[in-house]
PDB file of C-alpha atoms in Angstrom:
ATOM      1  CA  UNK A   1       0.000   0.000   0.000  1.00 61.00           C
ATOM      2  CA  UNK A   2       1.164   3.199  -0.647  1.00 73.00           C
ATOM      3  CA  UNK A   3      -0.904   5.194   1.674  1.00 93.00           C
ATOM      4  CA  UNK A   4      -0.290   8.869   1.226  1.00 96.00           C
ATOM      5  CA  UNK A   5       2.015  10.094  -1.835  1.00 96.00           C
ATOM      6  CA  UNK A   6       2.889  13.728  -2.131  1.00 96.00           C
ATOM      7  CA  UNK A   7       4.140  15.002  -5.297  1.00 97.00           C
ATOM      8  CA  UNK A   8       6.672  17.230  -5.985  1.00 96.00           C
ATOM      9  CA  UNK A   9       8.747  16.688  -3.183  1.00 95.00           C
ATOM     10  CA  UNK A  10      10.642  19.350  -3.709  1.00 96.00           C
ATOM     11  CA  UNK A  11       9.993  22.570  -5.802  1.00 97.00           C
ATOM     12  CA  UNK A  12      11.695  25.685  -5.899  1.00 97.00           C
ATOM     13  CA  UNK A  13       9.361  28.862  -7.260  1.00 96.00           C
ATOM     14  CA  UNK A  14      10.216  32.476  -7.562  1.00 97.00           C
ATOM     15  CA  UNK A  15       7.477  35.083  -6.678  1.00 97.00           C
ATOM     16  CA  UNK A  16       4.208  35.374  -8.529  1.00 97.00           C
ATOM     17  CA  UNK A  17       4.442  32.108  -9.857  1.00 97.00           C
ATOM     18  CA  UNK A  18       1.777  29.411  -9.278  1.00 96.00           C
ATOM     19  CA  UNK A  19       1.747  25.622  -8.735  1.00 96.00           C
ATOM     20  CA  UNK A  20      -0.073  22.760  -7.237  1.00 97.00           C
ATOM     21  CA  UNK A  21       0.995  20.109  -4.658  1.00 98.00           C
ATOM     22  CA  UNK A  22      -0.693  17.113  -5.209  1.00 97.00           C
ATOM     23  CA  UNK A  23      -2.262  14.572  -2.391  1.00 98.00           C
ATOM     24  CA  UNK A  24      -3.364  10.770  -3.289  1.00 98.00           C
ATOM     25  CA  UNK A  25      -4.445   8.566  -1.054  1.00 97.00           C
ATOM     26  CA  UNK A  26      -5.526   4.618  -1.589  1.00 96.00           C
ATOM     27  CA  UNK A  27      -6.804   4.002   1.995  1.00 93.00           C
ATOM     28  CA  UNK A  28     -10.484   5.093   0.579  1.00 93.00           C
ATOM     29  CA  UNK A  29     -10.553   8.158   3.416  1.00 93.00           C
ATOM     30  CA  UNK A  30     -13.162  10.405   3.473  1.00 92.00           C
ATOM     31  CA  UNK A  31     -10.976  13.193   5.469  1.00 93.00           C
ATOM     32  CA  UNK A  32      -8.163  14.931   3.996  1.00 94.00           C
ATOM     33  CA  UNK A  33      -6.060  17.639   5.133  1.00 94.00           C
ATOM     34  CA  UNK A  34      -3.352  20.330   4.336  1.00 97.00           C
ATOM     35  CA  UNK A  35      -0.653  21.475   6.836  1.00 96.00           C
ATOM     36  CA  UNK A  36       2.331  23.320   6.981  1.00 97.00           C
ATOM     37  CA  UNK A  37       5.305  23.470   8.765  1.00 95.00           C
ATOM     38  CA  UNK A  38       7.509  26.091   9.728  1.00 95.00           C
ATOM     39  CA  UNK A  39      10.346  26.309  12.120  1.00 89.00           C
ATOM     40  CA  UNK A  40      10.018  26.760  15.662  1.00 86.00           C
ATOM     41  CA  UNK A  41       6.076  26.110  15.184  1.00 88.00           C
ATOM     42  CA  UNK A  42       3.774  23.686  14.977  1.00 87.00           C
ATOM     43  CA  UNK A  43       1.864  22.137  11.760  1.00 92.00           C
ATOM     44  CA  UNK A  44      -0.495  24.395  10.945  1.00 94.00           C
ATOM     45  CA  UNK A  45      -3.694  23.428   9.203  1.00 94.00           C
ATOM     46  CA  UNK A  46      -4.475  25.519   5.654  1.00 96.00           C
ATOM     47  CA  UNK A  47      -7.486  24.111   4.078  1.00 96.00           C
ATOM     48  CA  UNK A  48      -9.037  20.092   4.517  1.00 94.00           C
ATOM     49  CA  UNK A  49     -12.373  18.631   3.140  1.00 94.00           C
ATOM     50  CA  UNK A  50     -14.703  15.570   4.886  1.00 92.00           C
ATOM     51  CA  UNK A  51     -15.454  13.693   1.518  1.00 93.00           C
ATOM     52  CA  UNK A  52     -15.053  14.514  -2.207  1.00 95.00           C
ATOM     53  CA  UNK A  53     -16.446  17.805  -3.366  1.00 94.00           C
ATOM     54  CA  UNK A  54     -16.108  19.283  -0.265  1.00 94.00           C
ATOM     55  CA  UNK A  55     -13.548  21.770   1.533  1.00 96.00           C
ATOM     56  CA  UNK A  56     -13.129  24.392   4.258  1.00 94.00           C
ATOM     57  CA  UNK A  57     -10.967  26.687   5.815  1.00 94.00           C
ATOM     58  CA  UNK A  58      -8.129  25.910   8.156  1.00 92.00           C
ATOM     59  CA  UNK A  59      -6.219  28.394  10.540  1.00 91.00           C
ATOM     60  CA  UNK A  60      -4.048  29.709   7.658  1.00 95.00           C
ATOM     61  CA  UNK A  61      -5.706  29.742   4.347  1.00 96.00           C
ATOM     62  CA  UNK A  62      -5.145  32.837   2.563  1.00 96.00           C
ATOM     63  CA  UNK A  63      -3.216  32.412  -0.625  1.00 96.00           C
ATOM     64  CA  UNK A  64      -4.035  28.753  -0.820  1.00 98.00           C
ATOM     65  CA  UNK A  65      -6.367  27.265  -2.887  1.00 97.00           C
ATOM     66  CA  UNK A  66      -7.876  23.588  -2.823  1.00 97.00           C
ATOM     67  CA  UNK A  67      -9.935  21.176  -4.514  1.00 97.00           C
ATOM     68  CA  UNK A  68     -10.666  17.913  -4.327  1.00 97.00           C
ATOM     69  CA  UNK A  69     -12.788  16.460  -7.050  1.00 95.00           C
ATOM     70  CA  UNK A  70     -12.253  12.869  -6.442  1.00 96.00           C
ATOM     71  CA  UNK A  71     -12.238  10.888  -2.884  1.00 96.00           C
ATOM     72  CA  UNK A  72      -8.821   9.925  -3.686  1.00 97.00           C
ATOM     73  CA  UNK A  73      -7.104  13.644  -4.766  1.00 97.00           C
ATOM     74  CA  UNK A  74      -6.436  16.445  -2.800  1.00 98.00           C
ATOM     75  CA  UNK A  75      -4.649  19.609  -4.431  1.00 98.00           C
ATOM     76  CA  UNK A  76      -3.545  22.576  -2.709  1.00 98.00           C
ATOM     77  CA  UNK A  77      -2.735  25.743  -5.438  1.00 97.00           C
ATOM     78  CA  UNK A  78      -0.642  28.699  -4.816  1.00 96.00           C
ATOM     79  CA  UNK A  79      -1.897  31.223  -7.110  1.00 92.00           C
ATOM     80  CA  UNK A  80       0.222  33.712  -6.842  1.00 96.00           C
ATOM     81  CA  UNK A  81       3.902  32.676  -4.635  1.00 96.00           C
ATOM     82  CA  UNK A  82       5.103  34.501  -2.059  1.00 97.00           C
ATOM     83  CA  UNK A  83       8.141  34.257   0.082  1.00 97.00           C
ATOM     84  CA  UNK A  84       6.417  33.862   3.602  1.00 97.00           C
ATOM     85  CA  UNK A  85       4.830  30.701   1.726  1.00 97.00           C
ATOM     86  CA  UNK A  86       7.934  29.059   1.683  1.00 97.00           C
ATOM     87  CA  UNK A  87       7.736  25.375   4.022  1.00 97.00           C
ATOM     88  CA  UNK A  88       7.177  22.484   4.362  1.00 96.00           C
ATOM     89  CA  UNK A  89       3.937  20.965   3.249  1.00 97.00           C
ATOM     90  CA  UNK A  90       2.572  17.879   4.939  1.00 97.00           C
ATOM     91  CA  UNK A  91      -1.009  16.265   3.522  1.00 96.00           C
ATOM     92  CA  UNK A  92      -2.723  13.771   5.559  1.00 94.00           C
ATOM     93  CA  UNK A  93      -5.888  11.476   5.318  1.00 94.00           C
ATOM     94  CA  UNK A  94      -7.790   9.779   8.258  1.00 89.00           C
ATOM     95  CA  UNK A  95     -11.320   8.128   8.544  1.00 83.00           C
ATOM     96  CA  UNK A  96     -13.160  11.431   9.996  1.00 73.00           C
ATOM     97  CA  UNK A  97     -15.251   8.794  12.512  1.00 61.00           C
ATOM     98  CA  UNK A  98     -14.620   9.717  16.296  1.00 55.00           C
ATOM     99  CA  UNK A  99     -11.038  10.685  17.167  1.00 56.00           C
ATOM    100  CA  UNK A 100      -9.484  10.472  13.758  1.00 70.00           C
ATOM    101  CA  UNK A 101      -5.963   8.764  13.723  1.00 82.00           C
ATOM    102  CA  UNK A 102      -4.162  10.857  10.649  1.00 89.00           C
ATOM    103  CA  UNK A 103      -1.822   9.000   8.155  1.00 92.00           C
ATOM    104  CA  UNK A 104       0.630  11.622   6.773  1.00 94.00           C
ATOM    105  CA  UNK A 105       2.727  12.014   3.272  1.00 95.00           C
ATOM    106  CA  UNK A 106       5.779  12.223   3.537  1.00 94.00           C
ATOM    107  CA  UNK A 107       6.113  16.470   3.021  1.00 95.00           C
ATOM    108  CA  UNK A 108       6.320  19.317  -0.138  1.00 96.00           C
ATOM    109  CA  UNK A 109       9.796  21.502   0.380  1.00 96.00           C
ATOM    110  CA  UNK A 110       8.795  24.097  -1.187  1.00 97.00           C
ATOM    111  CA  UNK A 111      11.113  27.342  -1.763  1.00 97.00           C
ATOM    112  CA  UNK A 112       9.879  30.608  -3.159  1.00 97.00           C
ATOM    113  CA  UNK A 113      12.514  33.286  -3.856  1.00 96.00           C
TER     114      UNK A 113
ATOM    115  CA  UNK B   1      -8.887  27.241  20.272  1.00 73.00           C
ATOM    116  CA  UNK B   2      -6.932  24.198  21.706  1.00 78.00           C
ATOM    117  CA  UNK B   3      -3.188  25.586  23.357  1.00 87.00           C
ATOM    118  CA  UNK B   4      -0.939  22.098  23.332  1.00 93.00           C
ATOM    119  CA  UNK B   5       2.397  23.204  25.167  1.00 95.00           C
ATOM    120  CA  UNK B   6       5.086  20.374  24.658  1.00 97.00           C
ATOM    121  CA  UNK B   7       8.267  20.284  27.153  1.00 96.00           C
ATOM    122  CA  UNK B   8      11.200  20.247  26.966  1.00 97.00           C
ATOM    123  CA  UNK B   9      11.592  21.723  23.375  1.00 96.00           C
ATOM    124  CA  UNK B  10      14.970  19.618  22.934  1.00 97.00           C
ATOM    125  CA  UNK B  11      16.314  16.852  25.240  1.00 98.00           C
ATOM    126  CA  UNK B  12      19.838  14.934  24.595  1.00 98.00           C
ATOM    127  CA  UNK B  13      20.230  11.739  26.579  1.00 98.00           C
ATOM    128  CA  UNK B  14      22.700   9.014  27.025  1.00 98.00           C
ATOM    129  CA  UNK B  15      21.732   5.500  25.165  1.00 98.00           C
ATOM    130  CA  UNK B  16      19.880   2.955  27.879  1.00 98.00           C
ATOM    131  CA  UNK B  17      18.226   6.255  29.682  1.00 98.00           C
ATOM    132  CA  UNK B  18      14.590   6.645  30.425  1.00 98.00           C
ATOM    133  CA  UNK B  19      13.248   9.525  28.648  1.00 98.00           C
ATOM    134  CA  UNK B  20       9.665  11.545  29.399  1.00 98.00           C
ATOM    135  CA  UNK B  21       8.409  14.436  27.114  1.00 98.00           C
ATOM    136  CA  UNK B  22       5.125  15.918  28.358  1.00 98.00           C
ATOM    137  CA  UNK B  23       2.226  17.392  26.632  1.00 97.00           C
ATOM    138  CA  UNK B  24      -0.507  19.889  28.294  1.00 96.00           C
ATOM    139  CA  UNK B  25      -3.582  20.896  26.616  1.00 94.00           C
ATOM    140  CA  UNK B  26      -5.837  23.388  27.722  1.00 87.00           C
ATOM    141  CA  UNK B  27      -9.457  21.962  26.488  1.00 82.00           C
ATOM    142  CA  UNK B  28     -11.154  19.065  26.811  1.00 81.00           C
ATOM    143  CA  UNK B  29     -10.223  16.411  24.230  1.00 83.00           C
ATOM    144  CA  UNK B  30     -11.641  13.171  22.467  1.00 83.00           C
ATOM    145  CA  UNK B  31      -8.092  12.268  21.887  1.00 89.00           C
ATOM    146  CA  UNK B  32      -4.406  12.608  22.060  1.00 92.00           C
ATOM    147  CA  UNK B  33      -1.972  11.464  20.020  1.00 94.00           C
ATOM    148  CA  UNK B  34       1.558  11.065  20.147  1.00 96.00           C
ATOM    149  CA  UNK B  35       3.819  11.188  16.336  1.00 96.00           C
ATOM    150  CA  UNK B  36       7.489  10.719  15.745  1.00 97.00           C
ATOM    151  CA  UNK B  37       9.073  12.668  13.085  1.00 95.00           C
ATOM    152  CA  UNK B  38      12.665  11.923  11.993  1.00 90.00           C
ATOM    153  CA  UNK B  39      14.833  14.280  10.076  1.00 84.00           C
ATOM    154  CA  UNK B  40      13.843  15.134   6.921  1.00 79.00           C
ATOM    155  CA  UNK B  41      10.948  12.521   7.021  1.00 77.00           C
ATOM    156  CA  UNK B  42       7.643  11.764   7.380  1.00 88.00           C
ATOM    157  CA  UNK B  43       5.252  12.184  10.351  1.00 93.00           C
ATOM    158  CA  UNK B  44       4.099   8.661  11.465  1.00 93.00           C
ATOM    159  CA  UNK B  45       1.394   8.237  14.353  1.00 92.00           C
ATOM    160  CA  UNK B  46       2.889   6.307  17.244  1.00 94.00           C
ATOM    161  CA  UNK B  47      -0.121   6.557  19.707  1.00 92.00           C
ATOM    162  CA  UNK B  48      -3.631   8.023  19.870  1.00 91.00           C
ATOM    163  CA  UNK B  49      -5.343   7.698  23.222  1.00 91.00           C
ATOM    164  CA  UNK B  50      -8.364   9.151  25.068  1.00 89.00           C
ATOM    165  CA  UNK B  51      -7.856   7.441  28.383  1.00 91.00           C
ATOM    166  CA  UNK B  52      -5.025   5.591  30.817  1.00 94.00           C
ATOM    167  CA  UNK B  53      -2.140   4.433  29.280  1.00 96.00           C
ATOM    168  CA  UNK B  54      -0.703   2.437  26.067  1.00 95.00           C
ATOM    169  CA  UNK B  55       2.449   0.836  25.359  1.00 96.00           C
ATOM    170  CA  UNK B  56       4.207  -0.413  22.220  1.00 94.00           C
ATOM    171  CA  UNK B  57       7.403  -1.891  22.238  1.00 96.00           C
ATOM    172  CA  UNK B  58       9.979   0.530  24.135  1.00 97.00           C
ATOM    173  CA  UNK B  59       7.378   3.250  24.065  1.00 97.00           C
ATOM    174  CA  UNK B  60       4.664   4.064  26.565  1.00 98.00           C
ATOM    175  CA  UNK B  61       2.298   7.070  26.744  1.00 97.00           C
ATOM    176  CA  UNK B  62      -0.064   7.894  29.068  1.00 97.00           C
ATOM    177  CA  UNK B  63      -2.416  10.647  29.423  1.00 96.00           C
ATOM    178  CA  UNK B  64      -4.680  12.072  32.891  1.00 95.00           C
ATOM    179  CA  UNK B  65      -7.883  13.897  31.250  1.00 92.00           C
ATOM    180  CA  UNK B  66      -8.165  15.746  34.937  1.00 92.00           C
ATOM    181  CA  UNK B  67      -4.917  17.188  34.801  1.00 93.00           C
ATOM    182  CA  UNK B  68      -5.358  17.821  31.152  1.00 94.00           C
ATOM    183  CA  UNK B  69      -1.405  16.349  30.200  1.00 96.00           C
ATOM    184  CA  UNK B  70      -0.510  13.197  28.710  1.00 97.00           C
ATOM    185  CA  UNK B  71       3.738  12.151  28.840  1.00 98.00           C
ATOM    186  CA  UNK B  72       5.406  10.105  26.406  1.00 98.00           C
ATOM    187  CA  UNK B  73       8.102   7.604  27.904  1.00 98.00           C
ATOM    188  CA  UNK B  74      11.088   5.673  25.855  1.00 98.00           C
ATOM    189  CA  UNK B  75      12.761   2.927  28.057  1.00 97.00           C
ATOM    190  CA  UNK B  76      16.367   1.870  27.202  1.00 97.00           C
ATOM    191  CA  UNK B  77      16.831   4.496  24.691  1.00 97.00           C
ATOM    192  CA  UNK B  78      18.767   3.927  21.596  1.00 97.00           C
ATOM    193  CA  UNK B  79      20.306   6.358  19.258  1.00 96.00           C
ATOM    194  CA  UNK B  80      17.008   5.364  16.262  1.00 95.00           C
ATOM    195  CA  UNK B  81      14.801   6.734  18.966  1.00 97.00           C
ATOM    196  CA  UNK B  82      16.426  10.458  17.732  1.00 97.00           C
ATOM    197  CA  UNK B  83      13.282  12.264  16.203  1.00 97.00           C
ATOM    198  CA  UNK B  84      11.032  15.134  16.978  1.00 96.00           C
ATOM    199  CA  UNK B  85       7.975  13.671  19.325  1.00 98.00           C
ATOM    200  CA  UNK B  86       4.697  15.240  18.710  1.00 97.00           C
ATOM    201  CA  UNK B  87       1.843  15.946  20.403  1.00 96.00           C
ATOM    202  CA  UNK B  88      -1.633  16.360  19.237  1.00 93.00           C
ATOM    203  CA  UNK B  89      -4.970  17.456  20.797  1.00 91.00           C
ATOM    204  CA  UNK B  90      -7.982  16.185  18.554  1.00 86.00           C
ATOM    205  CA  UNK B  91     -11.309  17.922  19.870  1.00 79.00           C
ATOM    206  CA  UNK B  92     -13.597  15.168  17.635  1.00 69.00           C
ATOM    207  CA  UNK B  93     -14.255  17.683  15.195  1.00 74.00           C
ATOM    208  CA  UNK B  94     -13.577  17.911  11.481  1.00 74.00           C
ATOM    209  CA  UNK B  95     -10.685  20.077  11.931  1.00 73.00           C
ATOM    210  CA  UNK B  96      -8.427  17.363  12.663  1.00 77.00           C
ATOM    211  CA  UNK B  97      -5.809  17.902  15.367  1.00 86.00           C
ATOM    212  CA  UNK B  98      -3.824  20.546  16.968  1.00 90.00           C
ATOM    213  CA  UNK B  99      -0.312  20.197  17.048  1.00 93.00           C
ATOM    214  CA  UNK B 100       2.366  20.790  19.758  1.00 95.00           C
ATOM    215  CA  UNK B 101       6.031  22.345  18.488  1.00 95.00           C
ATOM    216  CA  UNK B 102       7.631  19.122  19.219  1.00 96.00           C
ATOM    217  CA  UNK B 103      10.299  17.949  21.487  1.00 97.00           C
ATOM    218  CA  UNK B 104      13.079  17.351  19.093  1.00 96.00           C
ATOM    219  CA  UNK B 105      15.179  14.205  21.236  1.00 97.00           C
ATOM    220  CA  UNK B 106      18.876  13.312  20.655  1.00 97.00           C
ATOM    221  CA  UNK B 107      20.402   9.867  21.895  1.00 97.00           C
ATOM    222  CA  UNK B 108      23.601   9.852  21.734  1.00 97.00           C
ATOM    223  CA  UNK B 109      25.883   6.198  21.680  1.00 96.00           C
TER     224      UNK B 109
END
């Protein structure tokens, strides 16, 4: 099983450009997230959406967008790059049903100059 | 908004000692968990518990909903214990979890 696959893994950008991460999951989980991760803090939820078709706003979602048109795909899009979006991006999935046990990708490094 | 305060922020320990690494939350909780994250990797759950204590392997955690803190404990450390420990409040809702900074743990040989 693969469980959670990120792609890229790394990606270097220079301001104003745009690009999507990519999240795919084969454990057939309704819940799917978006974190980041930035030094000296803790991961920090951007956008994340209970079943396909679906998302909402996490604690940091401006300049971020998402979609996730199939159970299996979640994208996050940077429209427009900055700087202060440079981390490192995490996706996770997890059943959603009572306390939710998350399983993770293994993280976007993503550089914008 | 759940506050999860992790301590100590970094620990470096001799191989065979006993290591703790706390976690305090300040709401009430359907869960905590406990994830290991080594460097330059992925985050991998070790633990998620809403009650007592669990154990796996080397690795125990146990949590006290009254006092609102849950510790994780390594016996007989080794030097592939070295990763950053965190911890995570889940509060049942959709959101998912909220994360500690981590406690980022050195054994040394």
């Amino acid at each position: 099983n693969a469980g959670v696959t990120q792609t890229p893994k790394f990606r270097v950008l220079k301001t104003g450009q745009s690009m999507t991460l990519l999240c795919a999951q084969d454990m057939n989980h309704e819940y799917m997230y978006w974190y980041r991760q930035d030094p000296g803090m803790g991961l920090r939820l951007i956008h994340y959406s209970v079943g396909e078709g679906t998302t909402a706003k996490g604690e940091v979602p401006d300049g971020y967008n998402v979609s996730r048109l199939k159970k299996q795909n979640f994208l996050l899009g940077l429209e427009s790059a900055a700087p202060s979006q440079t981390s490192v991006y995490f996706c996770a999935s997890g059943t959603g049903y009572g306390a939710n046990v998350l399983t993770f990708g293994a993280g976007s490094r993503l550089t914008v100059l | 908004k759940n506050e999860v305060e992790q301590s100590p922020q970094n620990l470096t320990a001799q191989e065979g000692e006993f290591i703790t690494i706390n976690c305090s939350y300040s709401v009430g909780i359907s869960a905590l968990h406990w994830l290991q994250q080594h460097p330059g990797g992925g985050i991998v759950s070790l633990f998620m518990l809403s009650s007592g204590k669990k154990k796996h392997g080397r690795l125990i955690a146990t949590i006290n909903i009254q006092e609102k803190h849950s510790s994780l404990h390594i016996t007989a450390s080794h030097p592939r214990d070295s990763a950053v420990y965190i911890c995570a409040a889940s509060g049942g809702g959709a959101d998912g979890l909220t994360f500690g900074k981590g406690t980022h743990l050195i054994i040394q040989p």
